[in-house]
Short mmCIF file of C-alpha atoms and ligand atoms in Angstrom, two decimals:
data_model
loop_
_atom_site.label_atom_id
_atom_site.label_comp_id
_atom_site.label_asym_id
_atom_site.label_seq_id
_atom_site.Cartn_x
_atom_site.Cartn_y
_atom_site.Cartn_z
CA MET A 1 75.68 95.44 27.51
CA LEU A 2 79.00 93.64 27.89
CA ARG A 3 79.43 90.28 29.60
CA GLY A 4 82.45 88.44 30.97
CA THR A 5 83.39 85.48 33.12
CA ALA A 6 85.55 85.58 36.24
CA PRO A 7 87.15 82.15 36.77
CA ALA A 8 88.57 80.82 40.03
CA LYS A 9 92.17 79.68 40.49
CA ILE A 10 93.87 76.99 42.47
CA ASN A 11 97.43 77.20 43.74
CA LEU A 12 99.77 74.34 42.76
CA GLY A 13 102.28 74.72 45.61
CA LEU A 14 102.53 77.90 47.68
CA ASN A 15 105.75 78.77 49.50
CA ILE A 16 105.79 81.86 51.71
CA LEU A 17 109.39 83.02 51.65
CA ARG A 18 109.71 86.14 53.80
CA LYS A 19 107.88 89.08 55.30
CA ARG A 20 108.66 92.35 53.51
CA THR A 21 109.06 95.83 54.92
CA ASP A 22 105.77 96.89 53.26
CA GLY A 23 103.87 94.31 55.35
CA PHE A 24 103.27 91.90 52.45
CA HIS A 25 105.02 88.54 52.01
CA ASP A 26 107.17 87.33 49.12
CA LEU A 27 105.94 84.00 47.84
CA ASN A 28 106.29 81.44 45.05
CA THR A 29 103.30 79.66 43.58
CA VAL A 30 101.77 78.36 40.37
CA PHE A 31 98.34 79.86 39.73
CA HIS A 32 96.09 77.64 37.65
CA PRO A 33 92.68 78.90 36.36
CA ILE A 34 89.72 76.51 36.55
CA GLY A 35 86.29 76.36 34.96
CA TRP A 36 84.31 77.37 38.06
CA GLY A 37 83.56 81.08 37.91
CA ASP A 38 81.32 84.11 38.37
CA ARG A 39 79.59 85.99 35.56
CA ILE A 40 79.64 89.76 35.26
CA SER A 41 77.69 92.11 32.99
CA ALA A 42 77.94 95.87 32.69
CA THR A 43 76.03 98.69 30.98
CA VAL A 44 76.93 102.37 30.74
CA SER A 45 75.32 104.64 33.28
CA GLU A 46 75.98 108.04 34.85
CA THR A 47 77.33 106.67 38.14
CA VAL A 48 78.93 103.43 39.31
CA SER A 49 76.68 100.89 41.06
CA MET A 50 76.27 97.13 41.28
CA THR A 51 73.78 94.37 42.03
CA CYS A 52 74.59 90.81 43.06
CA THR A 53 72.77 87.48 43.16
CA ASP A 54 74.35 86.73 46.58
CA SER A 55 72.49 88.84 49.13
CA SER A 56 75.14 88.17 51.78
CA LEU A 57 77.65 90.22 49.78
CA SER A 58 77.90 93.98 50.09
CA CYS A 59 77.31 95.97 46.90
CA GLY A 60 79.02 99.01 48.40
CA ASP A 61 82.53 100.44 48.42
CA ASP A 62 83.93 97.39 50.22
CA ASN A 63 83.17 95.16 47.21
CA LEU A 64 86.21 94.76 44.94
CA VAL A 65 83.96 95.20 41.87
CA ILE A 66 83.01 98.71 42.99
CA GLN A 67 86.60 99.42 44.01
CA ALA A 68 87.84 98.31 40.57
CA ALA A 69 85.27 100.47 38.75
CA LYS A 70 85.94 103.59 40.84
CA CYS A 71 89.71 103.14 40.67
CA LEU A 72 89.59 102.88 36.86
CA GLN A 73 87.25 105.88 36.68
CA GLU A 74 89.53 108.06 38.82
CA LEU A 75 92.82 107.05 37.20
CA THR A 76 91.58 107.58 33.64
CA GLY A 77 89.39 110.62 34.35
CA VAL A 78 86.52 109.05 32.39
CA ASN A 79 83.19 110.83 32.96
CA GLN A 80 80.97 107.75 32.54
CA GLY A 81 79.72 105.26 35.11
CA ALA A 82 78.31 101.74 34.89
CA VAL A 83 75.67 99.45 36.33
CA ILE A 84 77.41 96.14 37.02
CA HIS A 85 75.64 92.86 37.76
CA LEU A 86 77.53 90.03 39.47
CA GLU A 87 76.20 86.47 39.23
CA LYS A 88 78.07 84.94 42.15
CA GLU A 89 78.90 81.24 41.87
CA LEU A 90 82.21 81.13 43.74
CA PRO A 91 82.33 80.85 47.52
CA HIS A 92 84.24 83.69 49.18
CA GLY A 93 86.97 83.36 51.79
CA ALA A 94 87.89 80.08 50.10
CA GLY A 95 91.32 80.77 48.58
CA LEU A 96 89.91 80.50 45.06
CA GLY A 97 90.46 84.18 44.25
CA GLY A 98 86.80 84.92 43.48
CA GLY A 99 86.86 88.58 44.57
CA SER A 100 90.18 89.21 42.79
CA SER A 101 88.89 87.59 39.62
CA ASP A 102 85.71 89.72 39.74
CA ALA A 103 87.89 92.82 40.09
CA ALA A 104 90.09 91.88 37.11
CA THR A 105 87.11 91.09 34.88
CA THR A 106 85.44 94.37 35.92
CA LEU A 107 88.56 96.31 34.85
CA GLN A 108 88.56 94.55 31.47
CA LEU A 109 84.82 94.97 30.85
CA LEU A 110 84.78 98.65 31.82
CA SER A 111 87.83 99.56 29.77
CA GLN A 112 85.93 98.15 26.78
CA LEU A 113 82.59 99.67 27.79
CA TRP A 114 84.14 103.12 28.32
CA LYS A 115 86.26 102.73 25.15
CA LEU A 116 89.46 103.53 27.01
CA GLU A 117 92.72 103.69 25.04
CA SER A 118 94.27 100.26 24.71
CA SER A 119 97.60 101.75 25.85
CA ILE A 120 96.26 102.05 29.40
CA SER A 121 97.94 99.33 31.44
CA LEU A 122 95.50 97.53 33.69
CA ASP A 123 98.31 95.66 35.50
CA SER A 124 99.28 98.46 37.87
CA ILE A 125 95.62 99.27 38.61
CA ALA A 126 95.01 95.56 39.26
CA LEU A 127 97.82 95.39 41.83
CA MET A 128 96.30 98.32 43.73
CA LEU A 129 93.21 96.16 44.20
CA GLY A 130 94.94 92.98 45.41
CA SER A 131 98.05 90.83 45.07
CA ASP A 132 96.52 88.18 42.78
CA VAL A 133 94.31 90.50 40.68
CA PRO A 134 97.06 90.84 37.97
CA PHE A 135 97.00 87.04 37.46
CA PHE A 136 93.30 87.18 36.59
CA LEU A 137 93.90 89.67 33.75
CA ASN A 138 95.57 86.89 31.74
CA LYS A 139 93.76 83.83 33.09
CA THR A 140 96.48 81.38 31.97
CA THR A 141 98.54 79.09 34.21
CA ALA A 142 101.43 81.17 35.54
CA TYR A 143 104.32 81.05 38.00
CA GLY A 144 103.88 83.88 40.50
CA GLU A 145 106.60 85.56 42.57
CA GLY A 146 106.84 88.70 44.72
CA ARG A 147 103.41 89.39 46.23
CA GLY A 148 102.05 87.13 43.49
CA GLU A 149 102.05 89.83 40.83
CA LEU A 150 105.36 88.98 39.13
CA LEU A 151 104.05 86.48 36.63
CA THR A 152 105.71 84.09 34.21
CA PRO A 153 103.03 82.46 32.02
CA LEU A 154 103.54 78.70 31.56
CA ASN A 155 102.26 78.82 28.00
CA ASP A 156 103.27 75.31 27.03
CA TYR A 157 101.85 73.72 30.19
CA ARG A 158 98.75 71.50 29.95
CA PHE A 159 96.91 70.18 33.04
CA PRO A 160 95.87 66.69 31.91
CA PHE A 161 93.81 65.69 34.97
CA SER A 162 90.35 65.86 36.48
CA LEU A 163 89.73 68.09 39.44
CA ALA A 164 87.34 68.01 42.40
CA VAL A 165 87.07 71.07 44.65
CA ILE A 166 85.37 70.97 48.06
CA VAL A 167 84.51 74.14 49.98
CA HIS A 168 83.13 73.77 53.49
CA PRO A 169 81.20 76.78 54.84
CA ILE A 170 84.36 78.10 56.50
CA HIS A 171 85.51 81.60 55.50
CA ILE A 172 89.17 82.37 56.06
CA SER A 173 90.62 85.88 56.06
CA THR A 174 93.79 85.99 53.93
CA ALA A 175 95.30 88.73 56.11
CA LEU A 176 94.77 86.66 59.29
CA ALA A 177 96.15 83.53 57.60
CA PHE A 178 99.36 85.38 56.66
CA GLN A 179 99.71 86.52 60.29
CA GLN A 180 99.91 82.87 61.38
CA ILE A 181 102.82 82.04 59.10
CA SER A 182 106.49 81.90 60.12
CA PRO A 183 108.13 82.22 56.70
CA GLN A 184 110.87 79.72 55.85
CA GLU A 185 112.88 79.54 52.68
CA THR A 186 113.29 75.79 52.94
CA ASN A 187 111.63 74.38 49.84
CA GLN A 188 114.54 73.34 47.64
CA PHE A 189 112.36 72.20 44.74
CA ASN A 190 111.88 74.04 41.47
CA LEU A 191 108.14 74.66 41.45
CA ILE A 192 107.90 75.11 37.68
CA GLU A 193 109.75 71.86 36.96
CA THR A 194 107.66 69.96 39.50
CA VAL A 195 104.36 71.21 38.06
CA LYS A 196 105.45 70.61 34.46
CA SER A 197 106.39 66.99 35.26
CA ASN A 198 102.65 66.20 35.72
CA ASP A 199 103.86 63.37 37.95
CA LEU A 200 101.35 63.24 40.82
CA GLU A 201 103.66 61.19 43.08
CA ARG A 202 106.28 63.90 42.64
CA TRP A 203 103.66 66.61 43.25
CA SER A 204 102.74 64.91 46.56
CA LYS A 205 106.37 65.03 47.71
CA GLU A 206 107.36 68.42 46.35
CA LEU A 207 104.31 70.72 46.13
CA VAL A 208 103.61 72.21 49.55
CA ASN A 209 101.12 74.89 50.54
CA ASP A 210 102.64 76.62 53.58
CA PHE A 211 99.19 77.73 54.78
CA GLU A 212 98.09 74.12 55.34
CA SER A 213 99.87 73.54 58.62
CA PRO A 214 98.47 76.53 60.59
CA ILE A 215 95.02 76.36 58.95
CA PHE A 216 94.68 72.57 59.42
CA SER A 217 95.53 72.91 63.15
CA GLN A 218 92.70 75.41 63.45
CA TRP A 219 90.26 73.50 61.19
CA PRO A 220 90.95 69.70 61.45
CA LEU A 221 87.95 69.14 59.14
CA LEU A 222 90.03 70.52 56.27
CA LEU A 223 92.82 68.01 56.92
CA GLU A 224 90.19 65.24 57.03
CA THR A 225 88.81 66.48 53.70
CA LYS A 226 92.25 66.29 52.11
CA ALA A 227 92.70 62.74 53.49
CA LEU A 228 89.29 61.69 52.15
CA LEU A 229 90.12 62.98 48.67
CA LEU A 230 93.35 60.98 48.71
CA ASN A 231 91.51 57.88 49.96
CA CYS A 232 88.97 58.23 47.16
CA GLY A 233 91.59 58.12 44.43
CA ALA A 234 93.14 61.57 44.17
CA GLY A 235 96.79 61.31 43.13
CA TYR A 236 97.42 64.70 44.73
CA ALA A 237 95.36 66.91 47.05
CA SER A 238 95.96 70.31 48.60
CA MET A 239 94.37 73.39 50.05
CA SER A 240 94.13 76.32 47.63
CA GLY A 241 95.63 79.65 48.74
CA SER A 242 94.88 80.44 52.37
CA GLY A 243 91.83 78.13 52.29
CA SER A 244 89.31 76.88 52.97
CA ALA A 245 88.94 75.19 49.53
CA ILE A 246 90.52 71.75 49.27
CA TYR A 247 91.07 70.23 45.84
CA GLY A 248 91.92 66.76 44.62
CA VAL A 249 93.67 65.98 41.33
CA PHE A 250 92.54 62.72 39.71
CA GLU A 251 93.70 60.54 36.82
CA SER A 252 90.10 59.27 36.58
CA TYR A 253 87.19 61.63 35.87
CA LYS A 254 84.79 59.08 37.34
CA ASP A 255 86.61 59.11 40.69
CA ALA A 256 86.54 62.93 40.71
CA GLN A 257 82.80 62.92 39.98
CA MET A 258 82.11 60.31 42.65
CA VAL A 259 84.05 62.00 45.41
CA ILE A 260 81.95 65.17 45.39
CA GLN A 261 78.86 62.99 46.08
CA GLU A 262 80.38 61.78 49.39
CA GLU A 263 78.09 62.07 52.40
CA ALA A 264 80.86 63.95 54.25
CA PHE A 265 80.62 66.78 51.70
CA ARG A 266 76.92 67.50 52.13
CA GLY A 267 76.48 71.21 52.74
CA CYS A 268 79.71 71.99 50.90
CA ALA A 269 80.04 73.97 47.68
CA THR A 270 81.61 71.58 45.17
CA TRP A 271 83.05 71.65 41.66
CA CYS A 272 84.23 68.93 39.33
CA GLU A 273 85.85 69.28 35.91
CA THR A 274 88.00 67.29 33.55
CA SER A 275 90.79 68.16 31.17
CA ILE A 276 91.00 64.54 30.11
CA GLU A 277 90.16 64.66 26.43
CA ASP A 278 88.59 61.25 25.94
CA THR A 279 86.17 60.59 28.80
CA SER A 280 84.37 57.85 26.84
CA ILE A 281 86.90 55.29 28.14
CA PHE A 282 85.42 55.75 31.62
O1 LIG B 1 96.71 91.71 48.35
P1 LIG B 1 95.49 91.24 49.06
O2 LIG B 1 94.52 92.36 49.34
O3 LIG B 1 94.85 90.06 48.46
O4 LIG B 1 96.01 90.75 50.48
C1 LIG B 1 95.23 90.66 51.63
C2 LIG B 1 96.17 90.64 52.82
O5 LIG B 1 96.96 89.45 52.81
C3 LIG B 1 97.18 91.79 52.81
O6 LIG B 1 96.66 92.92 53.46
C4 LIG B 1 98.34 91.19 53.55
O7 LIG B 1 98.10 91.27 54.94
C5 LIG B 1 98.29 89.73 53.17
N1 LIG B 1 99.22 89.40 52.07
C6 LIG B 1 100.57 89.27 52.34
N2 LIG B 1 101.43 88.94 51.31
C7 LIG B 1 100.97 88.72 50.07
C8 LIG B 1 99.59 88.83 49.78
C9 LIG B 1 98.75 89.17 50.82
O8 LIG B 1 101.01 89.44 53.48
N3 LIG B 1 101.83 88.38 49.10
#
């Protein structure tokens, strides 16, 4: 049996630039992997099937895990299958990339399990499954362009903050969210430079998620959540992807830990982590 983890991502800035002739949108963003994630295990079998700890999720052909497995099987002509088990921790429809991350980890696990040649490129298969699946093959902070698949890893970047993520039980369809956007190429800031500055005041002025405006008008609770995170000490707060997850970036791990205990966030899925090396000073 092989096991792997499928981490979530947050978007540090997300500018939707233009609608393309293929129906997708060109965008700029920085994808940043976080510690919250699903766990996946797989064993060889004759056919492809899956089980999942979340009974609200389909284990059929509409699950990206099954799609990833069948796509890999067809494109490589392998005559093995797999039984895949998904331990679901990440909320779906939250803009955290959970389904995409599951798909990427499934591709990696099965190419090992089926002993596929290492020359087989998983990148093109990943893009067939979704625009941000290629990012999850590398799982390092990266600048994304195009549909989100043209990736420049920010290898020397370190995120030196604590993070609190709040997910209300609101599921947002990415396709519908894109339909509500009027793309504008107005952001004059260099996203990579802004992120690398690690200056949260600068982030607040320069890092914009273009989905926030239409999604916040529809769901004022999400705007209130962002405001509450800022009031409770976040130096920067934003929605991730097309929502509904809202995250706060904190200089203090204690503040990040305290905010997820707020009464207003009862009934939410929450996550808190720190990259601050010495937490003993708190
Ligand atoms: O690629 P993915 O399956 O995640 O995208 C879901 C939907 O979101 C697409 O069908 C498309 O409508 C929209 N989308 C887009 N531009 C992108 C990514 C997604 O318009 N760069």
